[in-house]
Short mmCIF file of C-alpha atoms in Angstrom, two decimals:
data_model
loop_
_atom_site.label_atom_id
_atom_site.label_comp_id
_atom_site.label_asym_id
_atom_site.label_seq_id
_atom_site.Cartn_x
_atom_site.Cartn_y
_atom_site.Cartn_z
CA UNK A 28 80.59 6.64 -75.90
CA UNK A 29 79.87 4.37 -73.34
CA UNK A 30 76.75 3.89 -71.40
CA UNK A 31 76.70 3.83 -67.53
CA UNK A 32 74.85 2.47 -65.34
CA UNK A 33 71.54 3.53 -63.80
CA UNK A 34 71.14 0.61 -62.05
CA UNK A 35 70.95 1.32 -58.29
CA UNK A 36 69.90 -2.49 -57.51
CA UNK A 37 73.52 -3.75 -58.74
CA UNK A 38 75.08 -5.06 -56.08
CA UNK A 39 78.83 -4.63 -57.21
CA UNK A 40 78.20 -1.07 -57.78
CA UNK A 41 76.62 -0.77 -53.60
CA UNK A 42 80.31 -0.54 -52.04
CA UNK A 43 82.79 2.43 -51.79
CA UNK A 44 85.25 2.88 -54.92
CA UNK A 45 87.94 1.72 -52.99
CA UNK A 46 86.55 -1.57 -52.16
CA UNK A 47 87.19 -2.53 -56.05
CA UNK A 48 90.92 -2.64 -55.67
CA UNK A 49 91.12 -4.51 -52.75
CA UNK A 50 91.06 -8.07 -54.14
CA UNK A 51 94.86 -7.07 -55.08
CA UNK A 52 95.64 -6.17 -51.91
CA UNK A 53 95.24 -9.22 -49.19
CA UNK A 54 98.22 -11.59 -48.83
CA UNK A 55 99.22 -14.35 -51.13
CA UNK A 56 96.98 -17.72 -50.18
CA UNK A 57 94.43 -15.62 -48.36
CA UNK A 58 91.81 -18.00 -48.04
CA UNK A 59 88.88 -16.92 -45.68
CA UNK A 60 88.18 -13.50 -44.13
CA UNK A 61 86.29 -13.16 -41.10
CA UNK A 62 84.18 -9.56 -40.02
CA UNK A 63 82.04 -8.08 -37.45
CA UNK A 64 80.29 -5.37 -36.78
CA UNK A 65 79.38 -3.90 -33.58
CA UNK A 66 78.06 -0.18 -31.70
CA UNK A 67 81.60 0.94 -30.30
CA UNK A 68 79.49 3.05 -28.22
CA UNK A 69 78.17 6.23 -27.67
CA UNK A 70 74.65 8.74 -27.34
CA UNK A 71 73.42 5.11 -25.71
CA UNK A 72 74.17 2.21 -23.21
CA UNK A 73 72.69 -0.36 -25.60
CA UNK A 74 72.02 -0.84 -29.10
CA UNK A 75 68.22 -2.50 -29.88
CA UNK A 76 69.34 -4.52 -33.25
CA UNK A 77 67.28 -5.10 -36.08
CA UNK A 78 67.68 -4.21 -40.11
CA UNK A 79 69.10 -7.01 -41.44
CA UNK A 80 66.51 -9.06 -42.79
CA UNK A 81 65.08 -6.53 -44.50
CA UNK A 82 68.81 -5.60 -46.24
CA UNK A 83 68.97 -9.84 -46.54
CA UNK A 84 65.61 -9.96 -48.39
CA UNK A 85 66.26 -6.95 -50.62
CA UNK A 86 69.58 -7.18 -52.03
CA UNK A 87 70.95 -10.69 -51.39
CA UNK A 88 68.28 -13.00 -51.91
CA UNK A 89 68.81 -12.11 -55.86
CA UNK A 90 72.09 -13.11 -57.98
CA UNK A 91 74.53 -11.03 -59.95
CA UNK A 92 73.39 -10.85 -63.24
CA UNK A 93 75.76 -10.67 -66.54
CA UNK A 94 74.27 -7.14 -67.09
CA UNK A 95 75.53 -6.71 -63.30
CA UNK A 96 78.86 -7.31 -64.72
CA UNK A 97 78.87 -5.56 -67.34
CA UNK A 98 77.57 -2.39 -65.92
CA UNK A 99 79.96 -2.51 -62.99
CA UNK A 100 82.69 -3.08 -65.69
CA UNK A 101 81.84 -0.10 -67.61
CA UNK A 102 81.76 2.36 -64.79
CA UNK A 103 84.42 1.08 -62.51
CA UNK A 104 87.14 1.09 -65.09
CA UNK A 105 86.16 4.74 -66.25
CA UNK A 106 86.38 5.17 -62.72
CA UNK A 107 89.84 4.61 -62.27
CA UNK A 108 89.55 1.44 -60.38
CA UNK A 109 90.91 -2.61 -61.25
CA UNK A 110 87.61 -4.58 -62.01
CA UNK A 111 87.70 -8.00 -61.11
CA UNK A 112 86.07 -9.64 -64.19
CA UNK A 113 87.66 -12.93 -63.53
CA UNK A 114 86.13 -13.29 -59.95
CA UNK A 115 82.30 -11.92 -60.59
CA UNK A 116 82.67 -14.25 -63.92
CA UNK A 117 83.75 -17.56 -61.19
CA UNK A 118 81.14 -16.10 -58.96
CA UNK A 119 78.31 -16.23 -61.83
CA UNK A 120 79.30 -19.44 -63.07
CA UNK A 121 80.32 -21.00 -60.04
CA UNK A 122 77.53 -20.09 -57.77
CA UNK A 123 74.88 -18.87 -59.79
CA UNK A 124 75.68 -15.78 -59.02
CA UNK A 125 74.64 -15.79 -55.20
CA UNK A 126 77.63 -14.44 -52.94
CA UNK A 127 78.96 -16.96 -51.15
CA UNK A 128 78.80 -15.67 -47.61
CA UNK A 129 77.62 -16.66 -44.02
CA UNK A 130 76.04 -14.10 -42.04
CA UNK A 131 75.47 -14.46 -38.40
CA UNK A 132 74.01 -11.80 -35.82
CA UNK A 133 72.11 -11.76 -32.72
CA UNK A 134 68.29 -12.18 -32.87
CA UNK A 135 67.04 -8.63 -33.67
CA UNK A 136 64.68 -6.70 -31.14
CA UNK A 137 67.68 -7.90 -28.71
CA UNK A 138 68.93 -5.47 -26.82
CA UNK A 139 72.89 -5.59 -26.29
CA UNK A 140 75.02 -3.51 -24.43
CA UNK A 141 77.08 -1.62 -26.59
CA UNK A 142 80.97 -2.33 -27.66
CA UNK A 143 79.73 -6.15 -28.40
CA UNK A 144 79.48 -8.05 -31.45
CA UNK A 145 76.42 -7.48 -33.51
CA UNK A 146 77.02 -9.62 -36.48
CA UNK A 147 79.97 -11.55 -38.31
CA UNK A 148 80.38 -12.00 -41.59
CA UNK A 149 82.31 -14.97 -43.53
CA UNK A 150 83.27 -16.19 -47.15
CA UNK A 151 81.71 -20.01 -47.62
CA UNK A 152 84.24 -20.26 -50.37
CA UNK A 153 87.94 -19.61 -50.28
CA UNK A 154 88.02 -18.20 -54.07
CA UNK A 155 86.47 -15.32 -52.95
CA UNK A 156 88.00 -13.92 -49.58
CA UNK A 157 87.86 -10.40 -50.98
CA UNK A 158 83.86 -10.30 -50.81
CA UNK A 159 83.64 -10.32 -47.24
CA UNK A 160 84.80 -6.96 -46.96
CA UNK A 161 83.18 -6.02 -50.89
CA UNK A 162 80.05 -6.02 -49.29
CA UNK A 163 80.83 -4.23 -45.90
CA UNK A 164 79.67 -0.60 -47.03
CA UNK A 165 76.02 -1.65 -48.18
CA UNK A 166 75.67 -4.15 -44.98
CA UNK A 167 77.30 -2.03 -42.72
CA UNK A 168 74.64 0.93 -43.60
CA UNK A 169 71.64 -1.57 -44.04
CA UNK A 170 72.42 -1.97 -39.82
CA UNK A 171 73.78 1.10 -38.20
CA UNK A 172 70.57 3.35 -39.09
CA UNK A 173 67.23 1.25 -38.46
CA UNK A 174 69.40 -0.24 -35.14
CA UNK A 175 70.20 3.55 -33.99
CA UNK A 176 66.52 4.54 -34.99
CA UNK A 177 65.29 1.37 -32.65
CA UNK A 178 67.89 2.35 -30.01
CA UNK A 179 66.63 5.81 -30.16
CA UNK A 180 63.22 4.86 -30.24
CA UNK A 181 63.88 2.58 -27.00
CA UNK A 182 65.78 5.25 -25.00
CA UNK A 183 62.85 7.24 -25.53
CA UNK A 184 60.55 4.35 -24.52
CA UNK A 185 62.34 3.80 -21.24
CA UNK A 186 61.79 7.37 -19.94
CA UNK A 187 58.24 7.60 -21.25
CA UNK A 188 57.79 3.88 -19.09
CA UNK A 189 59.56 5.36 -15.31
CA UNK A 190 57.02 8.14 -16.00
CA UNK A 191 54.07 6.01 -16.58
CA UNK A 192 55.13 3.58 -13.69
CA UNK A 193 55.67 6.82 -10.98
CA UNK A 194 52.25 8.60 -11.73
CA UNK A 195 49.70 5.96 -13.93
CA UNK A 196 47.81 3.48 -12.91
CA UNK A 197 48.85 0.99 -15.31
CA UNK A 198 50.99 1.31 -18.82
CA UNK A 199 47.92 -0.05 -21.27
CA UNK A 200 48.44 3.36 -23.62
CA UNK A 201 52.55 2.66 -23.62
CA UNK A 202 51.98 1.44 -27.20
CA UNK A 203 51.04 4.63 -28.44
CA UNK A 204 53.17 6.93 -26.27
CA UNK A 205 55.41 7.75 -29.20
CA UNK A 206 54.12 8.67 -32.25
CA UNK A 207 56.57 8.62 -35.53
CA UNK A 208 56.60 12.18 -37.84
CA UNK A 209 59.42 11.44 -39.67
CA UNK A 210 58.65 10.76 -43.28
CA UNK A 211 58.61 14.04 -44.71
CA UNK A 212 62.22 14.52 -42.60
CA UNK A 213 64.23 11.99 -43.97
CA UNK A 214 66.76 11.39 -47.18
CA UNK A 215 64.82 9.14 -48.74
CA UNK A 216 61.85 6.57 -49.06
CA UNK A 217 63.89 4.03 -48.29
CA UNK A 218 65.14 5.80 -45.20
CA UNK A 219 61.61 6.76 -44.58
CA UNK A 220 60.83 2.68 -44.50
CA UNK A 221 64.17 1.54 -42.63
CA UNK A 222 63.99 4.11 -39.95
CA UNK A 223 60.35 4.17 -39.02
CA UNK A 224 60.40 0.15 -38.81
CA UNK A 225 63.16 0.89 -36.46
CA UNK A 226 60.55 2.90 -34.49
CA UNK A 227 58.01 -0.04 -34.32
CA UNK A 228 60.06 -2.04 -32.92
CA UNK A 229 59.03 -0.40 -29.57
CA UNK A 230 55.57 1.48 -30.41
CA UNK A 231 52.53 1.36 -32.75
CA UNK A 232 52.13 5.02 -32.86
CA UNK A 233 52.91 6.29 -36.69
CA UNK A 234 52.30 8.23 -39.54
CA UNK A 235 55.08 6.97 -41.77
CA UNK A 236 53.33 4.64 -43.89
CA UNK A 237 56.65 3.50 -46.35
CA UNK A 238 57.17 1.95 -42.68
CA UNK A 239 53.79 -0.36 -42.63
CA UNK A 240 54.64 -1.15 -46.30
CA UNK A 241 58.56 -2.03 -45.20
CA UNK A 242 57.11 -4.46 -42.51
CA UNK A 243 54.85 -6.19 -44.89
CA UNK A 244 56.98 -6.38 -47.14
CA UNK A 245 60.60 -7.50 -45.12
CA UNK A 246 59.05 -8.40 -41.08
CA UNK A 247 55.76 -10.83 -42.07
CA UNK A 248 52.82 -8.00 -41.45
CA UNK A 249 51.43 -8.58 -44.71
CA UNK A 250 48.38 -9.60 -42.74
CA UNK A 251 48.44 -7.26 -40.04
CA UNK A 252 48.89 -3.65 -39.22
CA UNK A 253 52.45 -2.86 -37.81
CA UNK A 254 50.87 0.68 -36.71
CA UNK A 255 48.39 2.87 -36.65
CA UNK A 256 47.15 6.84 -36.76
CA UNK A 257 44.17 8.51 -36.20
CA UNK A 258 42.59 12.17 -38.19
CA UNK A 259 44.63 14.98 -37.57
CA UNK A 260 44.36 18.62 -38.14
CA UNK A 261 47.71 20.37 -39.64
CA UNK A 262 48.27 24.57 -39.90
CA UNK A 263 46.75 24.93 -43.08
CA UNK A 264 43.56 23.23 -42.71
CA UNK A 265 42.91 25.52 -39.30
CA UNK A 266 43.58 28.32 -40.72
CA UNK A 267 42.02 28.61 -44.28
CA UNK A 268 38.92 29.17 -42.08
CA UNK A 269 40.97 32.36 -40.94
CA UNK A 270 41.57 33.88 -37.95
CA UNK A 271 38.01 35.40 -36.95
CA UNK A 272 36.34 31.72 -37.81
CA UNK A 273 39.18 29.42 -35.77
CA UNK A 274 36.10 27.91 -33.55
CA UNK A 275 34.24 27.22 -36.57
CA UNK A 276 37.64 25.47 -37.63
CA UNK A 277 37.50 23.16 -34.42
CA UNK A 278 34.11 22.93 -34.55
CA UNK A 279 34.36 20.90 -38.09
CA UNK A 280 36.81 18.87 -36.28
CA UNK A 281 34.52 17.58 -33.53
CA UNK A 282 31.80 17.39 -36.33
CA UNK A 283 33.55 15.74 -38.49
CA UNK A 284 35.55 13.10 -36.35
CA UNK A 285 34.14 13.42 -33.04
CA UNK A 286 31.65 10.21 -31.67
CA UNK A 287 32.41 6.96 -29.47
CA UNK A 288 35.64 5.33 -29.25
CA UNK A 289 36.96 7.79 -31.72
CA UNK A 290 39.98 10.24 -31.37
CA UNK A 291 41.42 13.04 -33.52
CA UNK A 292 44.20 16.05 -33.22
CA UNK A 293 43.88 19.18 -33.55
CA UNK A 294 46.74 21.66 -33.42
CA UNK A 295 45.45 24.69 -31.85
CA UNK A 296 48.10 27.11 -31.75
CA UNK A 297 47.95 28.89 -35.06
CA UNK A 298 47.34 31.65 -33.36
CA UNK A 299 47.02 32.11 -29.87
CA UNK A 300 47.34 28.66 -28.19
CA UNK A 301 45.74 30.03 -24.67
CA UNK A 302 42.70 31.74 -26.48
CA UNK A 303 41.88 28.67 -28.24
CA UNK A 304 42.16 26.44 -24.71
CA UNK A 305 39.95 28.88 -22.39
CA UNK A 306 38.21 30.82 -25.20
CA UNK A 307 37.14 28.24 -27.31
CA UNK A 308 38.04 24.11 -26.33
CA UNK A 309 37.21 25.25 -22.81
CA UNK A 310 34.63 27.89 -23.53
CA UNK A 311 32.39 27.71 -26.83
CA UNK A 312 32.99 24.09 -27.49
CA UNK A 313 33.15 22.74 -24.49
CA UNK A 314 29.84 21.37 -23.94
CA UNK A 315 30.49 19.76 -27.73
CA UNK A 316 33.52 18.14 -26.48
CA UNK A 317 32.59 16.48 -23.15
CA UNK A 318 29.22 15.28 -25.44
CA UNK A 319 30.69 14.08 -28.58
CA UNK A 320 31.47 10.47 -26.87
CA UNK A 321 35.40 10.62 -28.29
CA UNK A 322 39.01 11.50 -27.97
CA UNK A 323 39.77 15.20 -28.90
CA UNK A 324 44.19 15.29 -28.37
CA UNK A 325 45.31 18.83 -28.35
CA UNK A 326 48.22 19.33 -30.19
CA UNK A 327 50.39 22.65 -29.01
CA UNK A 328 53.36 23.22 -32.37
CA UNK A 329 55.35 25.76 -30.70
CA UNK A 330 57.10 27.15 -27.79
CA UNK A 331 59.14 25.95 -25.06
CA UNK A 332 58.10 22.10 -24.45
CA UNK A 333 58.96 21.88 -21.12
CA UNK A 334 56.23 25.31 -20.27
CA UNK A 335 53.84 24.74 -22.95
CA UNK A 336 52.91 21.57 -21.95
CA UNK A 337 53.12 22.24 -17.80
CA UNK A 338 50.36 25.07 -18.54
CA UNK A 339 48.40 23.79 -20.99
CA UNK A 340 47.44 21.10 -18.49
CA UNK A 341 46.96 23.27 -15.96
CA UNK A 342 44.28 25.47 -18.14
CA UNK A 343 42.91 22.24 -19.50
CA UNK A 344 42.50 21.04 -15.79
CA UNK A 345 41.22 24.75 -15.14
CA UNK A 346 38.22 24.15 -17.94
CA UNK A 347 37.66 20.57 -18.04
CA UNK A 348 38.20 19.19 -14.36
CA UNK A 349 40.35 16.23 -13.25
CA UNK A 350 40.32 13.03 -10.90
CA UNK A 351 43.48 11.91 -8.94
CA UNK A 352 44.55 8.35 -9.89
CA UNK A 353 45.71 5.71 -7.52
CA UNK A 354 49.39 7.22 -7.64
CA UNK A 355 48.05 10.32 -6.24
CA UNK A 356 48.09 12.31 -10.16
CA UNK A 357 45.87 14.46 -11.72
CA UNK A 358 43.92 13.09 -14.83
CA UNK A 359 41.90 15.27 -17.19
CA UNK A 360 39.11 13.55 -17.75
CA UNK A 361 38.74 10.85 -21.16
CA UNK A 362 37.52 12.61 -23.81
CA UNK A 363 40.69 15.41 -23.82
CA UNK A 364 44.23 14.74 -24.39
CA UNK A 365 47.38 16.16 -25.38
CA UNK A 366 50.22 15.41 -28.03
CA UNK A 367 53.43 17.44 -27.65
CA UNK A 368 55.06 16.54 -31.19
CA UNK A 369 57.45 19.59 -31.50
CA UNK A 370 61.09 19.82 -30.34
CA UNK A 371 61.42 16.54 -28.59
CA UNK A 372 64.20 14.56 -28.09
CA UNK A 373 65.52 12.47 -24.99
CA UNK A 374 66.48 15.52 -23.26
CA UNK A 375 63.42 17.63 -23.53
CA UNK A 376 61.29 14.54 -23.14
CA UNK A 377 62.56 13.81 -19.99
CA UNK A 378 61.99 17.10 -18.75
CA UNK A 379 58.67 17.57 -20.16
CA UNK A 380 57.97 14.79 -17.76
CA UNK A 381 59.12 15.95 -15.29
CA UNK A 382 57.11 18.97 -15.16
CA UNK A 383 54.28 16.88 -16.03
CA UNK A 384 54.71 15.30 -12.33
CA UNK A 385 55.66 18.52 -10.61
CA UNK A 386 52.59 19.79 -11.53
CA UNK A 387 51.21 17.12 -10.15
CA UNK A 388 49.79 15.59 -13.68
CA UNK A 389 50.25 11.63 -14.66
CA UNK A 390 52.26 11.72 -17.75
CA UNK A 391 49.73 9.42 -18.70
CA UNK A 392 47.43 12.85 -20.24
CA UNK A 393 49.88 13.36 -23.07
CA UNK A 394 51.32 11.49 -25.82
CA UNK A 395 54.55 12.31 -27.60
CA UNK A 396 55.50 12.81 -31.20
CA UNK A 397 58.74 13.61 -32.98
CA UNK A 398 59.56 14.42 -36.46
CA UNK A 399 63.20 14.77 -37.89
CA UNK A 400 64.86 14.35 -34.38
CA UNK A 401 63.85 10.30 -34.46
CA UNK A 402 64.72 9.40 -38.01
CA UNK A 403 67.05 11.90 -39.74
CA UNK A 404 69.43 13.19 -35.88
CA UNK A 405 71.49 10.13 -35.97
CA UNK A 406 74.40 9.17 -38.12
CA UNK A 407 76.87 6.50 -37.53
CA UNK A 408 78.78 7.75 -34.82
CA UNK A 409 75.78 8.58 -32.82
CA UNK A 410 76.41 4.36 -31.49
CA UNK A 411 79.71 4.12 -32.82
CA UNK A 412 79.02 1.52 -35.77
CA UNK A 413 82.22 -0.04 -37.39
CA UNK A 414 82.54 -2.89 -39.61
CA UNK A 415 86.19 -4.41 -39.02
CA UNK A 416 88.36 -7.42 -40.01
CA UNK A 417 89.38 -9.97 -37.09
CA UNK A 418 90.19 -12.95 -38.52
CA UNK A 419 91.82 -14.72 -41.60
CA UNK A 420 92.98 -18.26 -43.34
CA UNK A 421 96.09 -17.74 -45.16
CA UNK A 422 97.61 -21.07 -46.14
CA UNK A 423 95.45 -22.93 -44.34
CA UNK A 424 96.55 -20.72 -41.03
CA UNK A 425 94.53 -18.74 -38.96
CA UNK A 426 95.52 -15.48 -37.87
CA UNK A 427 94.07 -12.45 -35.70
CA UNK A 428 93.51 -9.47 -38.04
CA UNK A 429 93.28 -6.40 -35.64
CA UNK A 430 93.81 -2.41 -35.75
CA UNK A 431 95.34 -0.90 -32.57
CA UNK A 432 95.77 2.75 -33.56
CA UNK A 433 98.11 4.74 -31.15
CA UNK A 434 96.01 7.90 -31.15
CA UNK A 435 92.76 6.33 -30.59
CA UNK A 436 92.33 3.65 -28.77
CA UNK A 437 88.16 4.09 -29.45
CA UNK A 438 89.17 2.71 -32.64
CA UNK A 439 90.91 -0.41 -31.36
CA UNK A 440 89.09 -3.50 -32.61
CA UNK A 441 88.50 -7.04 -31.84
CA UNK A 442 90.36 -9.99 -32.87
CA UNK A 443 89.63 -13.59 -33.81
CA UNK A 444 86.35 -15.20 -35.00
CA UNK A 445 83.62 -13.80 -32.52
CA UNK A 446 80.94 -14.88 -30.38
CA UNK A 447 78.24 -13.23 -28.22
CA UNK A 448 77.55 -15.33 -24.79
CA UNK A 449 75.25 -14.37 -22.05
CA UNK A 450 77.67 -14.38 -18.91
CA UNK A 451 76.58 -15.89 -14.97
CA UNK A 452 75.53 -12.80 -14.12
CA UNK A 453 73.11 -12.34 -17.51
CA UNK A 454 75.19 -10.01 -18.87
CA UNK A 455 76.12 -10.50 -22.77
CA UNK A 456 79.63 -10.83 -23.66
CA UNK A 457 81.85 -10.54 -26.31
CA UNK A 458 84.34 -13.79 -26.47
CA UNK A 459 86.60 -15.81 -29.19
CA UNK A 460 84.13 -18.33 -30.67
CA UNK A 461 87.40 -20.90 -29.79
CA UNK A 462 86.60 -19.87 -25.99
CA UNK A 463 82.64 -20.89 -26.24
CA UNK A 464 83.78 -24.16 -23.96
CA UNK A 465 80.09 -25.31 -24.53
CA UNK A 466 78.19 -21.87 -23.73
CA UNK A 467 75.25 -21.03 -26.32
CA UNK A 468 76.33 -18.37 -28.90
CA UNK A 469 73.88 -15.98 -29.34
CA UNK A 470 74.85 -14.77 -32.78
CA UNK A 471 72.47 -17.27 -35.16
CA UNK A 472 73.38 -17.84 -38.43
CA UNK A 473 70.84 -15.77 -40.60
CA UNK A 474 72.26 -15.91 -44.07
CA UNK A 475 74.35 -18.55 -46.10
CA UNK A 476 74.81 -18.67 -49.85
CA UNK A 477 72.27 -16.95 -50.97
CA UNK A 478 69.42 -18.13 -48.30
CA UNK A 479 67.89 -16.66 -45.63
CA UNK A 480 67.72 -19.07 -43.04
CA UNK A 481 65.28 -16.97 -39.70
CA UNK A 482 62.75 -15.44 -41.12
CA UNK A 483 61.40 -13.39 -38.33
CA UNK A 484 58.68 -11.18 -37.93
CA UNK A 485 57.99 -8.06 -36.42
CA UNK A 486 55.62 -9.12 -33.49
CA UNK A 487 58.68 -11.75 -32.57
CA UNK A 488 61.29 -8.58 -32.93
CA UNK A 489 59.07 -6.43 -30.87
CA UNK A 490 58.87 -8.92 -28.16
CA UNK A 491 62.04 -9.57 -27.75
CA UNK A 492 62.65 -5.87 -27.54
CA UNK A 493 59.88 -5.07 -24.83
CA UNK A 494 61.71 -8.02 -22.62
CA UNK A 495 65.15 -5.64 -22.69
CA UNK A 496 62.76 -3.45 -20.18
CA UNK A 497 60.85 -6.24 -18.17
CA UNK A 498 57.73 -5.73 -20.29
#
């Protein structure tokens, strides 16, 4: 009997079945094929790239191996599938077993408008035209998630910035506006990594470490911290101290983590969120908390977002007192804040804001979290993602490779070998990289035989990101 693989690090075996039969299928002479990917468009305007170094420096910086072979041999052919022996055999021998391929894509952190070209994707070497699309499954997935996750992450950032910039008196906090929940919500550790890197492209705020150790290990912060968290209180550890001792719960809290400079969270509506603001935050601990020389960041779990948050600022207000800022906002005072981690998403963030300022509250008194709904909501079609075909050599020819599908003409896609171009009026453009007439391409080459060639890290990818919104 034979023995498959259980190798998820071989790189023939990261592509759909399909893809295995397809070196049969291209025309005679077919030399060079020529791909791209790009957000076709959808949940967003623009698409905040980024993922690709990370998939560069964790799958194709390392050869095929024989055993690769082998394996991929093995299972493919019980499979039901052609395996192209002869060409991973050349590709071994020939190049060492590094795939033969140049990658370009725009700088990532840049924020493109969407239905442009991301990245394009060529064979170096015209005995192996079939890889350009072998590899489009595991490339195509290394982008579309972290870049939806950063374009997510960015929307969100833009509507948490018009907020700050209507009622705050300056955006110093913006960093840590968002705060990532997601680990325990995703498919995977890997997920876990990809998407919450995604996140810090645009904040700091996190408690998905498999992101700080993803940074370090694929975006250069080996040597600093990519985010950052602070003590928190979840359900359990409130209310093991039961019901009739939820003060002396709170009370640990301020004990245990209160003092200067300091913050921590507590989430205080295990039972009876209003109780615990007037009764007990605002009552029996008060004097504790306007003493204790810290942070303490109420965290309400349940409920409508939009009300919960509206009132609890009002009775923290009630309790604690305010000053109006220099946009004319209430502010509680320093040492009380608020997190509103559950049910967000652009919608109900928006709104929450907007209450906020109704109310007559900066938004600057409450920080945002969210769980599931930034890492694990999006799938591909939530920008549209598609890897396609636009160009190939046969016989020494060029030719447009296209699809133009009567019934959809969403799914029509580009033709010729691509570049991206920032127009007279700024805007970035799509064109045919024969039409450049002497205007900068913006898509750099990032990968070639084996090598990456930019090396960025994530301080240069945030940068670039915070410029998309004049920051």
């Amino acid at each position: 009997m034979p023995v498959f693989s259980q190798n998820l690090n071989n790189l023939i075996l990261n592509t759909d079945s399909y893809k295995a039969s397809h070196w049969l299928q291209y025309p005679p002479q077919t030399e060079y094929i020529s791909s791209y990917i790009e957000a076709r468009g959808g949940s967003f305007a623009d698409v905040v790239f980024f993922g690709l170094q990370a998939f560069i420096k964790e799958y194709l910086c390392r050869p095929i191996r024989q055993a690769d072979i082998e394996e991929a041999r093995t299972m493919l052919t019980a499979h039901g599938l052609p395996f192209f022996a002869e060409g991973w055999q050349r590709l071994l021998a020939k190049h060492g077993g590094y795939l033969p391929l140049r990658i370009q894509a725009v700088a990532e952190g840049s924020v493109v408008p969407t239905s442009q070209v991301l990245c394009q994707v060529i064979n170096t070497d015209a005995e192996f035209f079939w890889l350009t699309s072998y590899i489009e499954t595991a490339l195509l997935r290394a982008v579309w998630y972290p870049s939806t996750v950063a374009s997510l992450s960015y929307r969100c950032k833009q509507i948490i910035v018009e907020g700050l910039q209507k009622s705050a008196d300056h955006l110093d906090s913006l960093a840590f506006k968002l705060h990532d929940f997601g680990a325990r919500g995703v498919s995977s550790q890997e997920s876990a990594a990809l998407g919450g890197l995604g996140h810090l492209v645009n904040f700091a705020g996190t408690d998905n470490l498999a992101a700080l150790v993803g940074a370090s290990r694929w975006y250069g912060m080996d040597q600093e911290l990519a985010g950052f968290s602070i003590p928190a209180a979840e359900h359990s550890t409130m209310t093991a101290w039961g019901r009739e001792h939820e003060a002396d719960a709170y009370a640990n809290m301020v004990a245990q983590f209160g003092g200067e400079g300091r913050l921590f969270s507590v989430v205080s509506d295990s039972y009876d969120l209003w109780h615990a603001i007037d009764e007990i935050w605002g009552g029996t601990l008060k004097g504790q908390v306007e003493q204790m020389g810290g942070t303490l960041v109420v965290r309400p779990d349940s409920g409508d977002p939009v009300k919960v948050v509206r009132e609890l600022l009002q009775r923290l207000g009630a309790k604690f007192g305010t000053r109006t800022n220099h946009k004319g906002y209430k502010v509680l005072p320093d040492y009380i804040r608020v997190i509103q981690g559950d049910g967000i998403s652009t919608t109900s963030l928006a709104h929450v804001i907007d209450a906020i300022l109704a109310a007559g509250f900066s938004s600057d008194n409450v920080t945002f979290g969210m769980g599931g709904g930034l890492l694990q909501q999006v799938n591909r079609d939530t920008l549209g993602f598609a890897m396609k075909a636009s160009s190939a050599c046969i016989a020494g020819q060029w030719q447009d490779v296209y699809k133009d599908p009567i019934t959809s003409v969403n799914k029509r896609s580009k033709r010729g070998r691509l570049a991206l171009v920032r127009s007279e009026n700024t805007k970035l453009a799509t064109v045919r990289e024969d039409e450049l007439n002497g205007r900068d391409n913006l898509l750099r080459d990032v990968f070639r035989d084996g090598e990456l060639l930019i090396d960025d890290n994530l301080t240069q990818i945030r940068q670039r990101a915070a410029a998309g919104l004049g920051l």
